mmCIF file of C-alpha atoms (C1' of nucleotides) in Angstrom:
data_model
loop_
_atom_site.group_PDB
_atom_site.id
_atom_site.type_symbol
_atom_site.label_atom_id
_atom_site.label_comp_id
_atom_site.label_asym_id
_atom_site.label_seq_id
_atom_site.Cartn_x
_atom_site.Cartn_y
_atom_site.Cartn_z
ATOM 1 C CA MET A 1 222.121 215.878 116.591
ATOM 2 C CA PHE A 2 219.962 217.303 119.324
ATOM 3 C CA SER A 3 217.606 215.662 121.752
ATOM 4 C CA ALA A 4 214.132 216.362 123.022
ATOM 5 C CA GLN A 5 215.324 218.311 126.038
ATOM 6 C CA CYS A 6 218.145 220.707 125.281
ATOM 7 C CA PRO A 7 218.374 224.517 125.121
ATOM 8 C CA SER A 8 217.767 224.820 121.399
ATOM 9 C CA ARG A 9 214.689 222.640 121.691
ATOM 10 C CA SER A 10 213.122 224.984 124.222
ATOM 11 C CA ILE A 11 213.966 227.946 122.025
ATOM 12 C CA LEU A 12 212.195 226.281 119.120
ATOM 13 C CA ASP A 13 209.218 225.553 121.327
ATOM 14 C CA ARG A 14 208.786 229.190 122.270
ATOM 15 C CA ILE A 15 209.112 230.443 118.738
ATOM 16 C CA THR A 16 206.915 227.854 117.115
ATOM 17 C CA SER A 17 204.272 227.786 119.822
ATOM 18 C CA ARG A 18 200.718 228.464 118.766
ATOM 19 C CA TRP A 19 200.758 232.103 119.845
ATOM 20 C CA GLY A 20 204.492 232.709 119.694
ATOM 21 C CA VAL A 21 204.429 232.497 115.915
ATOM 22 C CA LEU A 22 201.549 234.919 115.618
ATOM 23 C CA VAL A 23 202.974 237.432 118.067
ATOM 24 C CA LEU A 24 206.360 237.449 116.360
ATOM 25 C CA ALA A 25 204.688 237.906 112.986
ATOM 26 C CA ALA A 26 202.485 240.694 114.335
ATOM 27 C CA LEU A 27 205.402 242.624 115.807
ATOM 28 C CA ARG A 28 207.651 242.417 112.754
ATOM 29 C CA GLY A 29 208.994 245.880 112.084
ATOM 30 C CA ARG A 30 206.533 247.689 114.291
ATOM 31 C CA VAL A 31 205.642 248.594 117.845
ATOM 32 C CA LEU A 32 202.299 247.607 119.328
ATOM 33 C CA ARG A 33 200.465 248.093 122.601
ATOM 34 C CA PHE A 34 198.927 245.244 124.533
ATOM 35 C CA SER A 35 195.398 245.943 123.349
ATOM 36 C CA GLU A 36 196.594 246.436 119.791
ATOM 37 C CA LEU A 37 198.261 243.043 119.899
ATOM 38 C CA ARG A 38 195.101 241.577 121.337
ATOM 39 C CA ARG A 39 193.197 242.843 118.326
ATOM 40 C CA THR A 40 195.882 241.929 115.807
ATOM 41 C CA VAL A 41 196.419 238.393 116.998
ATOM 42 C CA GLU A 42 192.923 237.074 116.449
ATOM 43 C CA GLY A 43 191.554 234.618 118.929
ATOM 44 C CA VAL A 44 194.176 235.035 121.623
ATOM 45 C CA SER A 45 192.992 235.259 125.224
ATOM 46 C CA GLU A 46 194.400 237.892 127.558
ATOM 47 C CA LYS A 47 196.048 235.232 129.625
ATOM 48 C CA MET A 48 197.829 233.584 126.721
ATOM 49 C CA LEU A 49 198.882 236.898 125.220
ATOM 50 C CA ALA A 50 200.382 238.037 128.509
ATOM 51 C CA GLN A 51 202.048 234.685 129.036
ATOM 52 C CA THR A 52 203.417 234.562 125.506
ATOM 53 C CA LEU A 53 204.776 238.093 125.745
ATOM 54 C CA GLN A 54 206.444 237.362 129.061
ATOM 55 C CA THR A 55 208.114 234.276 127.701
ATOM 56 C CA LEU A 56 209.268 236.016 124.538
ATOM 57 C CA GLU A 57 210.601 238.886 126.618
ATOM 58 C CA ARG A 58 212.445 236.511 128.906
ATOM 59 C CA GLU A 59 214.056 234.753 125.948
ATOM 60 C CA GLY A 60 215.253 238.098 124.636
ATOM 61 C CA PHE A 61 212.977 238.254 121.595
ATOM 62 C CA VAL A 62 210.677 241.024 122.761
ATOM 63 C CA ARG A 63 211.385 244.342 124.470
ATOM 64 C CA ARG A 64 208.694 245.617 126.792
ATOM 65 C CA THR A 65 208.470 249.339 127.553
ATOM 66 C CA ALA A 66 206.098 250.575 130.256
ATOM 67 C CA TYR A 67 205.363 254.300 130.549
ATOM 68 C CA PRO A 68 204.514 255.537 134.043
ATOM 69 C CA VAL A 69 201.311 257.293 133.062
ATOM 70 C CA VAL A 70 197.704 256.750 133.860
ATOM 71 C CA PRO A 71 196.049 255.027 132.198
ATOM 72 C CA PRO A 72 198.998 252.643 131.792
ATOM 73 C CA ARG A 73 200.726 252.503 128.455
ATOM 74 C CA VAL A 74 202.911 249.538 127.570
ATOM 75 C CA GLU A 75 204.571 249.001 124.241
ATOM 76 C CA TYR A 76 206.022 245.835 122.778
ATOM 77 C CA ALA A 77 208.677 245.622 120.098
ATOM 78 C CA LEU A 78 211.041 242.995 118.776
ATOM 79 C CA THR A 79 214.719 243.014 119.669
ATOM 80 C CA PRO A 80 217.220 242.423 116.852
ATOM 81 C CA LEU A 81 217.254 238.772 117.882
ATOM 82 C CA GLY A 82 213.471 238.770 117.792
ATOM 83 C CA GLU A 83 213.425 240.256 114.295
ATOM 84 C CA GLU A 84 215.716 237.477 113.176
ATOM 85 C CA ALA A 85 213.457 234.859 114.728
ATOM 86 C CA ALA A 86 210.389 236.489 113.206
ATOM 87 C CA GLY A 87 212.049 236.463 109.798
ATOM 88 C CA LEU A 88 212.742 232.758 110.083
ATOM 89 C CA VAL A 89 209.213 232.054 111.235
ATOM 90 C CA VAL A 90 207.665 234.049 108.430
ATOM 91 C CA GLY A 91 209.864 232.278 105.921
ATOM 92 C CA PHE A 92 208.695 229.007 107.317
ATOM 93 C CA VAL A 93 205.070 230.043 107.105
ATOM 94 C CA GLN A 94 205.451 231.174 103.523
ATOM 95 C CA TRP A 95 207.010 227.863 102.634
ATOM 96 C CA ALA A 96 204.096 226.078 104.316
ATOM 97 C CA GLU A 97 201.557 228.203 102.489
ATOM 98 C CA GLN A 98 203.253 227.563 99.194
ATOM 99 C CA LYS A 99 203.288 223.827 99.812
ATOM 100 C CA ALA A 100 199.776 223.676 101.259
ATOM 101 C CA PRO A 101 198.133 222.429 98.032
ATOM 102 C CA GLU A 102 200.660 219.622 97.780
ATOM 103 C CA VAL A 103 200.057 218.647 101.394
ATOM 104 C CA LEU A 104 196.298 218.736 100.983
ATOM 105 C CA ARG A 105 196.603 216.474 97.976
ATOM 106 C CA ALA A 106 198.801 214.072 99.931
ATOM 107 C CA ARG A 107 196.244 213.992 102.724
ATOM 108 C CA ALA A 108 193.348 213.254 100.385
ATOM 109 C CA ASP A 109 195.437 210.529 98.789
ATOM 110 C CA TYR A 110 196.317 208.988 102.117
ATOM 111 C CA ASP A 111 192.742 209.085 103.344
ATOM 112 C CA ALA A 112 191.526 207.478 100.141
ATOM 113 C CA ARG A 113 194.044 204.647 100.374
ATOM 114 C CA HIS A 114 193.521 204.032 104.101
ATOM 115 C CA ARG A 115 189.743 204.351 104.288
ATOM 116 C CA MET B 1 198.819 237.374 107.603
ATOM 117 C CA PHE B 2 197.663 233.969 108.767
ATOM 118 C CA SER B 3 195.507 232.950 111.675
ATOM 119 C CA ALA B 4 195.672 230.271 114.326
ATOM 120 C CA GLN B 5 193.580 227.785 112.380
ATOM 121 C CA CYS B 6 194.498 227.583 108.725
ATOM 122 C CA PRO B 7 196.183 224.925 106.568
ATOM 123 C CA SER B 8 199.688 226.333 106.870
ATOM 124 C CA ARG B 9 199.325 226.472 110.639
ATOM 125 C CA SER B 10 198.564 222.784 110.838
ATOM 126 C CA ILE B 11 201.502 222.034 108.575
ATOM 127 C CA LEU B 12 203.771 223.993 110.883
ATOM 128 C CA ASP B 13 202.375 222.152 113.864
ATOM 129 C CA ARG B 14 203.250 218.765 112.430
ATOM 130 C CA ILE B 15 206.739 219.771 111.437
ATOM 131 C CA THR B 16 207.645 221.598 114.607
ATOM 132 C CA SER B 17 205.993 219.136 116.963
ATOM 133 C CA ARG B 18 208.168 217.630 119.651
ATOM 134 C CA TRP B 19 208.779 214.368 117.794
ATOM 135 C CA GLY B 20 208.144 215.615 114.265
ATOM 136 C CA VAL B 21 211.341 217.652 114.355
ATOM 137 C CA LEU B 22 213.407 214.747 115.611
ATOM 138 C CA VAL B 23 211.989 212.240 113.150
ATOM 139 C CA LEU B 24 212.543 214.556 110.196
ATOM 140 C CA ALA B 25 216.097 215.205 111.324
ATOM 141 C CA ALA B 26 216.730 211.484 111.824
ATOM 142 C CA LEU B 27 215.481 210.556 108.361
ATOM 143 C CA ARG B 28 217.422 213.206 106.469
ATOM 144 C CA GLY B 29 219.100 211.548 103.534
ATOM 145 C CA ARG B 30 218.650 208.000 104.781
ATOM 146 C CA VAL B 31 216.216 205.167 105.152
ATOM 147 C CA LEU B 32 215.433 203.711 108.566
ATOM 148 C CA ARG B 33 213.321 200.913 109.941
ATOM 149 C CA PHE B 34 210.878 201.384 112.782
ATOM 150 C CA SER B 35 213.150 199.968 115.439
ATOM 151 C CA GLU B 36 216.113 201.910 114.080
ATOM 152 C CA LEU B 37 214.107 205.104 114.374
ATOM 153 C CA ARG B 38 213.108 204.110 117.858
ATOM 154 C CA ARG B 39 216.766 203.875 118.813
ATOM 155 C CA THR B 40 217.801 206.995 116.917
ATOM 156 C CA VAL B 41 215.108 209.261 118.278
ATOM 157 C CA GLU B 42 215.962 209.042 121.958
ATOM 158 C CA GLY B 43 213.151 209.031 124.439
ATOM 159 C CA VAL B 44 210.298 208.450 122.024
ATOM 160 C CA SER B 45 207.634 205.933 123.002
ATOM 161 C CA GLU B 46 206.350 203.407 120.501
ATOM 162 C CA LYS B 47 202.982 205.062 120.467
ATOM 163 C CA MET B 48 204.303 208.511 119.717
ATOM 164 C CA LEU B 49 206.722 207.252 117.096
ATOM 165 C CA ALA B 50 203.954 205.368 115.284
ATOM 166 C CA GLN B 51 201.617 208.338 115.581
ATOM 167 C CA THR B 52 204.231 210.804 114.372
ATOM 168 C CA LEU B 53 205.157 208.625 111.413
ATOM 169 C CA GLN B 54 201.527 208.209 110.426
ATOM 170 C CA THR B 55 200.931 211.925 110.517
ATOM 171 C CA LEU B 56 204.084 212.720 108.581
ATOM 172 C CA GLU B 57 203.166 210.092 106.005
ATOM 173 C CA ARG B 58 199.672 211.522 105.674
ATOM 174 C CA GLU B 59 201.043 215.019 105.123
ATOM 175 C CA GLY B 60 203.256 213.686 102.368
ATOM 176 C CA PHE B 61 206.578 214.138 104.185
ATOM 177 C CA VAL B 62 207.384 210.480 104.771
ATOM 178 C CA ARG B 63 207.123 207.449 102.510
ATOM 179 C CA ARG B 64 206.415 204.148 104.216
ATOM 180 C CA THR B 65 207.389 200.892 102.552
ATOM 181 C CA ALA B 66 206.231 197.582 104.017
ATOM 182 C CA TYR B 67 207.751 194.341 102.771
ATOM 183 C CA PRO B 68 205.472 191.291 102.927
ATOM 184 C CA VAL B 69 207.930 189.123 104.794
ATOM 185 C CA VAL B 70 208.002 187.587 108.190
ATOM 186 C CA PRO B 71 209.152 188.968 110.449
ATOM 187 C CA PRO B 72 207.704 192.234 109.135
ATOM 188 C CA ARG B 73 210.070 194.770 107.628
ATOM 189 C CA VAL B 74 208.996 198.362 107.221
ATOM 190 C CA GLU B 75 211.190 201.168 105.989
ATOM 191 C CA TYR B 76 210.698 204.893 106.320
ATOM 192 C CA ALA B 77 212.186 207.538 104.096
ATOM 193 C CA LEU B 78 211.566 211.202 103.377
ATOM 194 C CA THR B 79 209.805 212.306 100.230
ATOM 195 C CA PRO B 80 211.293 215.250 98.311
ATOM 196 C CA LEU B 81 208.828 217.463 100.173
ATOM 197 C CA GLY B 82 209.939 215.887 103.421
ATOM 198 C CA GLU B 83 213.594 216.523 102.626
ATOM 199 C CA GLU B 84 212.750 220.154 102.049
ATOM 200 C CA ALA B 85 210.916 220.346 105.350
ATOM 201 C CA ALA B 86 213.760 218.576 107.128
ATOM 202 C CA GLY B 87 216.230 221.040 105.665
ATOM 203 C CA LEU B 88 214.213 223.970 106.954
ATOM 204 C CA VAL B 89 213.884 222.392 110.359
ATOM 205 C CA VAL B 90 217.571 221.659 110.627
ATOM 206 C CA GLY B 91 218.369 225.223 109.605
ATOM 207 C CA PHE B 92 216.062 226.434 112.303
ATOM 208 C CA VAL B 93 217.692 224.202 114.881
ATOM 209 C CA GLN B 94 221.158 225.345 113.919
ATOM 210 C CA TRP B 95 220.077 228.944 114.238
ATOM 211 C CA ALA B 96 218.645 228.176 117.680
ATOM 212 C CA GLU B 97 221.821 226.421 118.758
ATOM 213 C CA GLN B 98 223.927 229.304 117.545
ATOM 214 C CA LYS B 99 221.787 231.804 119.443
ATOM 215 C CA ALA B 100 221.428 229.691 122.559
ATOM 216 C CA PRO B 101 224.109 231.570 124.538
ATOM 217 C CA GLU B 102 222.432 234.878 123.767
ATOM 218 C CA VAL B 103 219.076 233.518 124.860
ATOM 219 C CA LEU B 104 220.496 232.040 128.044
ATOM 220 C CA ARG B 105 222.041 235.413 128.861
ATOM 221 C CA ALA B 106 218.703 237.132 128.223
ATOM 222 C CA ARG B 107 216.976 234.685 130.518
ATOM 223 C CA ALA B 108 219.464 235.171 133.338
ATOM 224 C CA ASP B 109 219.110 238.934 132.888
ATOM 225 C CA TYR B 110 215.353 238.767 132.983
ATOM 226 C CA ASP B 111 215.302 236.529 136.038
ATOM 227 C CA ALA B 112 217.730 238.833 137.840
ATOM 228 C CA ARG B 113 215.652 241.899 137.115
ATOM 229 C CA HIS B 114 212.372 240.230 138.004
ATOM 230 C CA ARG B 115 213.879 238.319 140.899
ATOM 231 C "C1'" DC C 1 194.535 249.977 130.255
ATOM 232 C "C1'" DG C 2 197.371 246.195 131.293
ATOM 233 C "C1'" DG C 3 197.728 242.793 133.486
ATOM 234 C "C1'" DA C 4 197.597 238.847 137.825
ATOM 235 C "C1'" DA C 5 194.975 235.260 140.017
ATOM 236 C "C1'" DT C 6 191.744 231.667 140.092
ATOM 237 C "C1'" DC C 7 189.043 227.796 138.458
ATOM 238 C "C1'" DC C 8 188.208 224.339 135.260
ATOM 239 C "C1'" DC C 9 188.618 221.172 131.560
ATOM 240 C "C1'" DT C 10 190.435 218.908 127.453
ATOM 241 C "C1'" DG C 11 193.622 216.115 124.880
ATOM 242 C "C1'" DG C 12 198.514 215.223 124.092
ATOM 243 C "C1'" DG C 13 201.441 212.109 125.499
ATOM 244 C "C1'" DG C 14 203.559 208.196 128.607
ATOM 245 C "C1'" DA C 15 203.410 203.107 130.265
ATOM 246 C "C1'" DT C 16 201.894 198.829 129.567
ATOM 247 C "C1'" DA C 17 199.968 194.831 127.386
ATOM 248 C "C1'" DC C 18 198.433 192.483 123.376
ATOM 249 C "C1'" DT C 19 198.379 190.958 118.091
ATOM 250 C "C1'" DG C 20 199.460 189.772 113.002
ATOM 251 C "C1'" DC D 1 209.343 193.137 114.238
ATOM 252 C "C1'" DA D 2 205.996 196.545 113.814
ATOM 253 C "C1'" DG D 3 202.685 198.100 115.320
ATOM 254 C "C1'" DT D 4 197.400 198.667 117.838
ATOM 255 C "C1'" DA D 5 194.646 199.130 122.066
ATOM 256 C "C1'" DT D 6 193.849 200.708 126.634
ATOM 257 C "C1'" DC D 7 194.298 203.279 130.649
ATOM 258 C "C1'" DC D 8 195.797 207.219 133.008
ATOM 259 C "C1'" DC D 9 197.732 211.656 134.151
ATOM 260 C "C1'" DC D 10 198.856 216.398 134.134
ATOM 261 C "C1'" DA D 11 200.237 220.641 131.861
ATOM 262 C "C1'" DG D 12 198.477 223.943 128.469
ATOM 263 C "C1'" DG D 13 195.099 226.826 127.583
ATOM 264 C "C1'" DG D 14 190.161 229.082 127.977
ATOM 265 C "C1'" DA D 15 186.785 231.971 130.797
ATOM 266 C "C1'" DT D 16 186.132 234.820 134.376
ATOM 267 C "C1'" DT D 17 187.139 237.922 138.042
ATOM 268 C "C1'" DC D 18 189.886 241.227 140.448
ATOM 269 C "C1'" DC D 19 193.712 244.896 141.076
ATOM 270 C "C1'" DG D 20 196.992 249.289 140.461
#
DNA sequence: CGGAATCCCTGGGGATACTG
DNA sequence: CAGTATCCCCAGGGATTCCG
């Protein structure tokens, strides 16, 4: 079907990465500045936010717009492709949230049987 | 929406992990033994396969059946929940494969502009 | 404000060898 | 055959500092 190192695998990795998911979700349908993203995506370090945004921009999911003013003003938004990806990710998350009780039960079960 | 450390996040992590994706895809609609999985999922080490299967079983995605014979015979199959997860994952992969050209173009573009 | 650069450290994951 | 146990390594990610 597809192996561990092929284009689509790397695309998945970006999208489903720890911060990639959160950034995509945060940018759905709106435009945010760097510091706004930093506040919205709780727990992200500056380094990882910058890195994540760069990667997402490179993959064509995020559009970065820098205004030549001082102090600097940079805005981030999703491209159409990015909106699509974000939609998929959010769908996935909602599925996971819906199934969370079932998974937690399975875990408790497993732990009880394998103690 | 959801933060970096919450139940649904950990569920996502399992499913979208490097080998989690491949194992789920491999088990879709069929039953495989350990060594069959090892051959199907190219490049996986024994350790990672065992670890991945354990985790997926604990989350309730995989059902493990051991037959008390010698030599040992162990079969792995997806639970209904696992089939659902596998379906989502495969959908995701197909989307990624379909969009791969677009992403590759975006990358080339980005690299050209940022030298 | 929006990053880039640096240092540091942890744990995910590979290779190998051994066991029931 | 189906794993467990052990060792080892390095890339991913945090904290901090500096720059335009």
